[in-house]
Amino acid sequence: MKIARVQIGLTQQRLAELIGVTRQTISLIEKGKYNPSLKLCLDICYALDKTLDDLFWVGKEE
Amino acid sequence: MLKKITDERLIVKNLKNIRVAYVFQTLGILAILIYEGINKGVSAVTTNPLWLVFIGTGVLFAFMNLGISVDNDETIYEKKQSSYMKTVMICLFVGVLFGCMTSLTADGSVEQGILLGTVIFISALIPYTIIYFLKKKRIEESE
């Protein structure tokens, strides 16, 4: 997610404003310390023009 | 200026804070009531307005928790639920019945009958109304 955000040239603050959350929340999601709701995930995907797969998919741990 | 919180993480955090404050407040109320009970006796506790607040909060909490309890009722509602009007009519009938019975007895007056009938009507209507809307919600969810 961080890579996608930097590619578009958005700061955490700007992305947070676009979605309507705080910068801290974006930071925690990028660090993997906060588990966002599906709605918030979708909002992030729309803002970054990516799919859920691109940003959040993690292979199942065996 | 205070802005409305739209961040879901902060909303959850805010709710958790409210929970802690609620626990603190409840403990405070309990402490005051126990202190009164020890110093002035049990009758002073039940006449204290804080007692009403305490009991009222407990009842409100229990009623709200009805909606989030795990389903014990496994039956599938296939047939259509009976109408709410019918529930009201049954409660009204029971209220009127008890009211009439009270006013017709030897030591009962009409005022007592009306009072008792009204109390029974309201006391029957509230739980049935809640059950009605819980069932309605369930039927809507399973559709």
PDB file of C-alpha atoms in Angstrom:
ATOM      1  CA  MET A   1       0.000   0.000   0.000  1.00  0.00           C
ATOM      2  CA  LYS A   2       2.833   2.360   0.858  1.00  0.00           C
ATOM      3  CA  ILE A   3       4.429   1.706  -2.538  1.00  0.00           C
ATOM      4  CA  ALA A   4       1.183   2.383  -4.372  1.00  0.00           C
ATOM      5  CA  ARG A   5       0.718   5.605  -2.408  1.00  0.00           C
ATOM      6  CA  VAL A   6       4.254   6.845  -3.131  1.00  0.00           C
ATOM      7  CA  GLN A   7       3.901   5.918  -6.822  1.00  0.00           C
ATOM      8  CA  ILE A   8       0.945   8.271  -7.144  1.00  0.00           C
ATOM      9  CA  GLY A   9       2.834  10.903  -5.167  1.00  0.00           C
ATOM     10  CA  LEU A  10       0.465  11.151  -2.227  1.00  0.00           C
ATOM     11  CA  THR A  11       1.554  11.827   1.319  1.00  0.00           C
ATOM     12  CA  GLN A  12      -0.049   9.974   4.216  1.00  0.00           C
ATOM     13  CA  GLN A  13      -1.722  13.234   5.206  1.00  0.00           C
ATOM     14  CA  ARG A  14      -3.170  13.833   1.736  1.00  0.00           C
ATOM     15  CA  LEU A  15      -4.456  10.255   1.427  1.00  0.00           C
ATOM     16  CA  ALA A  16      -5.997  10.486   4.874  1.00  0.00           C
ATOM     17  CA  GLU A  17      -7.820  13.684   3.903  1.00  0.00           C
ATOM     18  CA  LEU A  18      -9.080  12.094   0.690  1.00  0.00           C
ATOM     19  CA  ILE A  19     -10.588   9.154   2.567  1.00  0.00           C
ATOM     20  CA  GLY A  20     -11.709  11.065   5.646  1.00  0.00           C
ATOM     21  CA  VAL A  21      -9.582   9.389   8.305  1.00  0.00           C
ATOM     22  CA  THR A  22      -6.625  10.590  10.358  1.00  0.00           C
ATOM     23  CA  ARG A  23      -3.011  10.348   9.243  1.00  0.00           C
ATOM     24  CA  GLN A  24      -2.250   8.069  12.179  1.00  0.00           C
ATOM     25  CA  THR A  25      -4.740   5.503  10.882  1.00  0.00           C
ATOM     26  CA  ILE A  26      -3.045   5.421   7.461  1.00  0.00           C
ATOM     27  CA  SER A  27       0.318   5.064   9.169  1.00  0.00           C
ATOM     28  CA  LEU A  28      -0.906   2.180  11.349  1.00  0.00           C
ATOM     29  CA  ILE A  29      -2.430   0.368   8.354  1.00  0.00           C
ATOM     30  CA  GLU A  30       0.854   0.696   6.426  1.00  0.00           C
ATOM     31  CA  LYS A  31       2.766  -0.714   9.379  1.00  0.00           C
ATOM     32  CA  GLY A  32       0.253  -3.535   9.688  1.00  0.00           C
ATOM     33  CA  LYS A  33      -0.716  -2.510  13.197  1.00  0.00           C
ATOM     34  CA  TYR A  34      -4.352  -1.725  12.470  1.00  0.00           C
ATOM     35  CA  ASN A  35      -6.888  -3.995  10.816  1.00  0.00           C
ATOM     36  CA  PRO A  36      -9.126  -1.737   8.699  1.00  0.00           C
ATOM     37  CA  SER A  37     -12.745  -2.525   7.887  1.00  0.00           C
ATOM     38  CA  LEU A  38     -13.601  -3.688   4.390  1.00  0.00           C
ATOM     39  CA  LYS A  39     -15.238  -0.324   3.721  1.00  0.00           C
ATOM     40  CA  LEU A  40     -12.052   1.545   4.595  1.00  0.00           C
ATOM     41  CA  CYS A  41     -10.004  -0.882   2.471  1.00  0.00           C
ATOM     42  CA  LEU A  42     -12.279  -0.167  -0.498  1.00  0.00           C
ATOM     43  CA  ASP A  43     -12.009   3.598   0.061  1.00  0.00           C
ATOM     44  CA  ILE A  44      -8.213   3.297   0.036  1.00  0.00           C
ATOM     45  CA  CYS A  45      -8.363   1.223  -3.163  1.00  0.00           C
ATOM     46  CA  TYR A  46     -10.571   3.805  -4.876  1.00  0.00           C
ATOM     47  CA  ALA A  47      -8.279   6.628  -3.804  1.00  0.00           C
ATOM     48  CA  LEU A  48      -5.132   4.842  -5.026  1.00  0.00           C
ATOM     49  CA  ASP A  49      -6.863   3.396  -8.119  1.00  0.00           C
ATOM     50  CA  LYS A  50      -5.855  -0.173  -7.242  1.00  0.00           C
ATOM     51  CA  THR A  51      -7.764  -3.358  -6.524  1.00  0.00           C
ATOM     52  CA  LEU A  52      -8.095  -5.048  -3.139  1.00  0.00           C
ATOM     53  CA  ASP A  53      -5.857  -7.822  -4.459  1.00  0.00           C
ATOM     54  CA  ASP A  54      -3.075  -5.383  -5.352  1.00  0.00           C
ATOM     55  CA  LEU A  55      -3.021  -3.683  -1.988  1.00  0.00           C
ATOM     56  CA  PHE A  56      -4.117  -6.162   0.642  1.00  0.00           C
ATOM     57  CA  TRP A  57      -3.795  -9.700  -0.638  1.00  0.00           C
ATOM     58  CA  VAL A  58      -1.475 -11.859   1.438  1.00  0.00           C
ATOM     59  CA  GLY A  59      -1.006 -15.551   0.581  1.00  0.00           C
ATOM     60  CA  LYS A  60      -2.340 -18.008   3.126  1.00  0.00           C
ATOM     61  CA  GLU A  61       0.316 -19.000   5.608  1.00  0.00           C
ATOM     62  CA  GLU A  62       0.931 -22.739   5.511  1.00  0.00           C
TER      63      GLU A  62
ATOM     64  CA  MET B   1     -13.587  23.559  17.215  1.00  0.00           C
ATOM     65  CA  LEU B   2     -14.629  19.955  17.642  1.00  0.00           C
ATOM     66  CA  LYS B   3     -15.054  18.046  14.416  1.00  0.00           C
ATOM     67  CA  LYS B   4     -17.256  14.992  14.097  1.00  0.00           C
ATOM     68  CA  ILE B   5     -15.119  11.862  14.188  1.00  0.00           C
ATOM     69  CA  THR B   6     -15.281   9.984  10.885  1.00  0.00           C
ATOM     70  CA  ASP B   7     -12.219   7.786  11.393  1.00  0.00           C
ATOM     71  CA  GLU B   8     -13.426   4.261  12.175  1.00  0.00           C
ATOM     72  CA  ARG B   9     -10.361   3.528  14.303  1.00  0.00           C
ATOM     73  CA  LEU B  10     -11.058   6.556  16.487  1.00  0.00           C
ATOM     74  CA  ILE B  11     -14.767   5.726  16.734  1.00  0.00           C
ATOM     75  CA  VAL B  12     -13.925   2.297  18.152  1.00  0.00           C
ATOM     76  CA  LYS B  13     -11.355   3.847  20.466  1.00  0.00           C
ATOM     77  CA  ASN B  14     -13.930   6.403  21.617  1.00  0.00           C
ATOM     78  CA  LEU B  15     -16.435   3.629  22.359  1.00  0.00           C
ATOM     79  CA  LYS B  16     -13.815   1.767  24.381  1.00  0.00           C
ATOM     80  CA  ASN B  17     -13.133   4.938  26.363  1.00  0.00           C
ATOM     81  CA  ILE B  18     -16.854   5.351  27.023  1.00  0.00           C
ATOM     82  CA  ARG B  19     -16.906   1.775  28.304  1.00  0.00           C
ATOM     83  CA  VAL B  20     -14.125   2.501  30.770  1.00  0.00           C
ATOM     84  CA  ALA B  21     -15.930   5.661  31.913  1.00  0.00           C
ATOM     85  CA  TYR B  22     -19.155   3.654  32.312  1.00  0.00           C
ATOM     86  CA  VAL B  23     -17.402   1.093  34.511  1.00  0.00           C
ATOM     87  CA  PHE B  24     -15.872   3.905  36.577  1.00  0.00           C
ATOM     88  CA  GLN B  25     -19.234   5.617  36.990  1.00  0.00           C
ATOM     89  CA  THR B  26     -20.994   2.388  37.936  1.00  0.00           C
ATOM     90  CA  LEU B  27     -18.351   1.618  40.540  1.00  0.00           C
ATOM     91  CA  GLY B  28     -18.771   5.151  41.907  1.00  0.00           C
ATOM     92  CA  ILE B  29     -22.547   4.818  42.162  1.00  0.00           C
ATOM     93  CA  LEU B  30     -22.179   1.410  43.825  1.00  0.00           C
ATOM     94  CA  ALA B  31     -19.644   2.810  46.290  1.00  0.00           C
ATOM     95  CA  ILE B  32     -22.001   5.668  47.253  1.00  0.00           C
ATOM     96  CA  LEU B  33     -24.944   3.275  47.642  1.00  0.00           C
ATOM     97  CA  ILE B  34     -22.951   0.822  49.773  1.00  0.00           C
ATOM     98  CA  TYR B  35     -21.669   3.703  51.924  1.00  0.00           C
ATOM     99  CA  GLU B  36     -25.249   4.939  52.431  1.00  0.00           C
ATOM    100  CA  GLY B  37     -26.400   1.413  53.168  1.00  0.00           C
ATOM    101  CA  ILE B  38     -23.805   0.943  55.887  1.00  0.00           C
ATOM    102  CA  ASN B  39     -24.373   4.355  57.475  1.00  0.00           C
ATOM    103  CA  LYS B  40     -28.133   4.842  57.179  1.00  0.00           C
ATOM    104  CA  GLY B  41     -29.568   1.399  56.503  1.00  0.00           C
ATOM    105  CA  VAL B  42     -31.039  -0.333  53.462  1.00  0.00           C
ATOM    106  CA  SER B  43     -34.152   1.870  53.294  1.00  0.00           C
ATOM    107  CA  ALA B  44     -31.938   4.922  52.682  1.00  0.00           C
ATOM    108  CA  VAL B  45     -30.396   3.117  49.703  1.00  0.00           C
ATOM    109  CA  THR B  46     -33.684   2.414  47.932  1.00  0.00           C
ATOM    110  CA  THR B  47     -34.974   5.963  48.447  1.00  0.00           C
ATOM    111  CA  ASN B  48     -31.769   7.445  47.011  1.00  0.00           C
ATOM    112  CA  PRO B  49     -32.290   8.696  43.419  1.00  0.00           C
ATOM    113  CA  LEU B  50     -28.947   7.120  42.544  1.00  0.00           C
ATOM    114  CA  TRP B  51     -30.572   3.750  43.169  1.00  0.00           C
ATOM    115  CA  LEU B  52     -33.138   4.514  40.442  1.00  0.00           C
ATOM    116  CA  VAL B  53     -30.342   5.507  38.082  1.00  0.00           C
ATOM    117  CA  PHE B  54     -28.470   2.298  38.886  1.00  0.00           C
ATOM    118  CA  ILE B  55     -31.482   0.002  38.390  1.00  0.00           C
ATOM    119  CA  GLY B  56     -32.634   1.938  35.312  1.00  0.00           C
ATOM    120  CA  THR B  57     -29.207   1.617  33.707  1.00  0.00           C
ATOM    121  CA  GLY B  58     -29.166  -2.112  34.425  1.00  0.00           C
ATOM    122  CA  VAL B  59     -32.597  -2.638  32.860  1.00  0.00           C
ATOM    123  CA  LEU B  60     -31.728  -0.500  29.814  1.00  0.00           C
ATOM    124  CA  PHE B  61     -28.474  -2.400  29.338  1.00  0.00           C
ATOM    125  CA  ALA B  62     -30.230  -5.772  29.610  1.00  0.00           C
ATOM    126  CA  PHE B  63     -32.898  -4.773  27.089  1.00  0.00           C
ATOM    127  CA  MET B  64     -30.311  -3.483  24.609  1.00  0.00           C
ATOM    128  CA  ASN B  65     -28.324  -6.688  25.005  1.00  0.00           C
ATOM    129  CA  LEU B  66     -31.358  -8.731  23.937  1.00  0.00           C
ATOM    130  CA  GLY B  67     -30.564  -7.724  20.379  1.00  0.00           C
ATOM    131  CA  ILE B  68     -26.932  -8.914  20.455  1.00  0.00           C
ATOM    132  CA  SER B  69     -27.452 -12.212  22.219  1.00  0.00           C
ATOM    133  CA  VAL B  70     -26.573 -15.444  20.453  1.00  0.00           C
ATOM    134  CA  ASP B  71     -29.525 -17.112  18.783  1.00  0.00           C
ATOM    135  CA  ASN B  72     -31.050 -19.662  21.122  1.00  0.00           C
ATOM    136  CA  ASP B  73     -34.116 -19.896  18.999  1.00  0.00           C
ATOM    137  CA  GLU B  74     -33.294 -22.252  16.148  1.00  0.00           C
ATOM    138  CA  THR B  75     -36.770 -22.487  14.690  1.00  0.00           C
ATOM    139  CA  ILE B  76     -37.158 -21.068  11.237  1.00  0.00           C
ATOM    140  CA  TYR B  77     -40.033 -18.674  10.915  1.00  0.00           C
ATOM    141  CA  GLU B  78     -41.729 -19.830   7.787  1.00  0.00           C
ATOM    142  CA  LYS B  79     -45.194 -18.580   8.324  1.00  0.00           C
ATOM    143  CA  LYS B  80     -45.945 -14.895   8.372  1.00  0.00           C
ATOM    144  CA  GLN B  81     -45.739 -13.211  11.749  1.00  0.00           C
ATOM    145  CA  SER B  82     -49.049 -12.236  13.301  1.00  0.00           C
ATOM    146  CA  SER B  83     -49.796  -8.524  13.121  1.00  0.00           C
ATOM    147  CA  TYR B  84     -48.704  -6.072  15.795  1.00  0.00           C
ATOM    148  CA  MET B  85     -52.303  -4.887  16.166  1.00  0.00           C
ATOM    149  CA  LYS B  86     -53.266  -8.375  17.368  1.00  0.00           C
ATOM    150  CA  THR B  87     -50.595  -8.234  20.093  1.00  0.00           C
ATOM    151  CA  VAL B  88     -51.878  -4.834  21.228  1.00  0.00           C
ATOM    152  CA  MET B  89     -55.458  -6.090  21.272  1.00  0.00           C
ATOM    153  CA  ILE B  90     -54.557  -9.151  23.375  1.00  0.00           C
ATOM    154  CA  CYS B  91     -52.659  -6.988  25.887  1.00  0.00           C
ATOM    155  CA  LEU B  92     -55.575  -4.535  25.967  1.00  0.00           C
ATOM    156  CA  PHE B  93     -58.020  -7.390  26.536  1.00  0.00           C
ATOM    157  CA  VAL B  94     -55.977  -8.768  29.468  1.00  0.00           C
ATOM    158  CA  GLY B  95     -55.723  -5.244  30.937  1.00  0.00           C
ATOM    159  CA  VAL B  96     -59.472  -4.614  30.632  1.00  0.00           C
ATOM    160  CA  LEU B  97     -60.225  -8.068  32.071  1.00  0.00           C
ATOM    161  CA  PHE B  98     -58.097  -7.479  35.164  1.00  0.00           C
ATOM    162  CA  GLY B  99     -59.449  -3.918  35.459  1.00  0.00           C
ATOM    163  CA  CYS B 100     -63.053  -5.158  35.425  1.00  0.00           C
ATOM    164  CA  MET B 101     -62.277  -7.945  37.885  1.00  0.00           C
ATOM    165  CA  THR B 102     -60.684  -5.458  40.292  1.00  0.00           C
ATOM    166  CA  SER B 103     -63.502  -2.901  40.115  1.00  0.00           C
ATOM    167  CA  LEU B 104     -66.174  -5.581  40.539  1.00  0.00           C
ATOM    168  CA  THR B 105     -64.738  -7.083  43.707  1.00  0.00           C
ATOM    169  CA  ALA B 106     -66.107  -5.986  47.070  1.00  0.00           C
ATOM    170  CA  ASP B 107     -63.210  -3.780  48.233  1.00  0.00           C
ATOM    171  CA  GLY B 108     -62.198  -2.522  44.787  1.00  0.00           C
ATOM    172  CA  SER B 109     -63.206   0.818  43.225  1.00  0.00           C
ATOM    173  CA  VAL B 110     -63.440   1.858  39.579  1.00  0.00           C
ATOM    174  CA  GLU B 111     -60.310   4.047  39.906  1.00  0.00           C
ATOM    175  CA  GLN B 112     -58.335   1.091  41.232  1.00  0.00           C
ATOM    176  CA  GLY B 113     -59.612  -1.046  38.381  1.00  0.00           C
ATOM    177  CA  ILE B 114     -58.555   1.521  35.757  1.00  0.00           C
ATOM    178  CA  LEU B 115     -55.155   1.944  37.397  1.00  0.00           C
ATOM    179  CA  LEU B 116     -54.463  -1.787  37.636  1.00  0.00           C
ATOM    180  CA  GLY B 117     -55.755  -2.413  34.112  1.00  0.00           C
ATOM    181  CA  THR B 118     -53.518   0.305  32.684  1.00  0.00           C
ATOM    182  CA  VAL B 119     -50.451  -0.971  34.558  1.00  0.00           C
ATOM    183  CA  ILE B 120     -51.027  -4.564  33.383  1.00  0.00           C
ATOM    184  CA  PHE B 121     -51.657  -3.391  29.805  1.00  0.00           C
ATOM    185  CA  ILE B 122     -48.410  -1.406  29.674  1.00  0.00           C
ATOM    186  CA  SER B 123     -46.383  -4.100  31.451  1.00  0.00           C
ATOM    187  CA  ALA B 124     -47.608  -6.729  28.993  1.00  0.00           C
ATOM    188  CA  LEU B 125     -47.228  -4.521  25.929  1.00  0.00           C
ATOM    189  CA  ILE B 126     -43.576  -3.526  26.431  1.00  0.00           C
ATOM    190  CA  PRO B 127     -42.005  -7.032  26.406  1.00  0.00           C
ATOM    191  CA  TYR B 128     -44.294  -8.240  23.617  1.00  0.00           C
ATOM    192  CA  THR B 129     -43.421  -5.176  21.537  1.00  0.00           C
ATOM    193  CA  ILE B 130     -39.703  -5.864  21.962  1.00  0.00           C
ATOM    194  CA  ILE B 131     -40.131  -9.545  21.070  1.00  0.00           C
ATOM    195  CA  TYR B 132     -42.256  -8.562  18.081  1.00  0.00           C
ATOM    196  CA  PHE B 133     -39.596  -6.271  16.660  1.00  0.00           C
ATOM    197  CA  LEU B 134     -36.788  -8.777  17.362  1.00  0.00           C
ATOM    198  CA  LYS B 135     -38.711 -11.454  15.449  1.00  0.00           C
ATOM    199  CA  LYS B 136     -39.478  -9.035  12.646  1.00  0.00           C
ATOM    200  CA  LYS B 137     -35.792  -8.195  12.333  1.00  0.00           C
ATOM    201  CA  ARG B 138     -34.922 -11.888  12.231  1.00  0.00           C
ATOM    202  CA  ILE B 139     -37.406 -12.600   9.489  1.00  0.00           C
ATOM    203  CA  GLU B 140     -36.048  -9.670   7.477  1.00  0.00           C
ATOM    204  CA  GLU B 141     -32.485 -10.892   7.979  1.00  0.00           C
ATOM    205  CA  SER B 142     -33.254 -14.454   6.891  1.00  0.00           C
ATOM    206  CA  GLU B 143     -34.989 -13.327   3.711  1.00  0.00           C
TER     207      GLU B 143
END
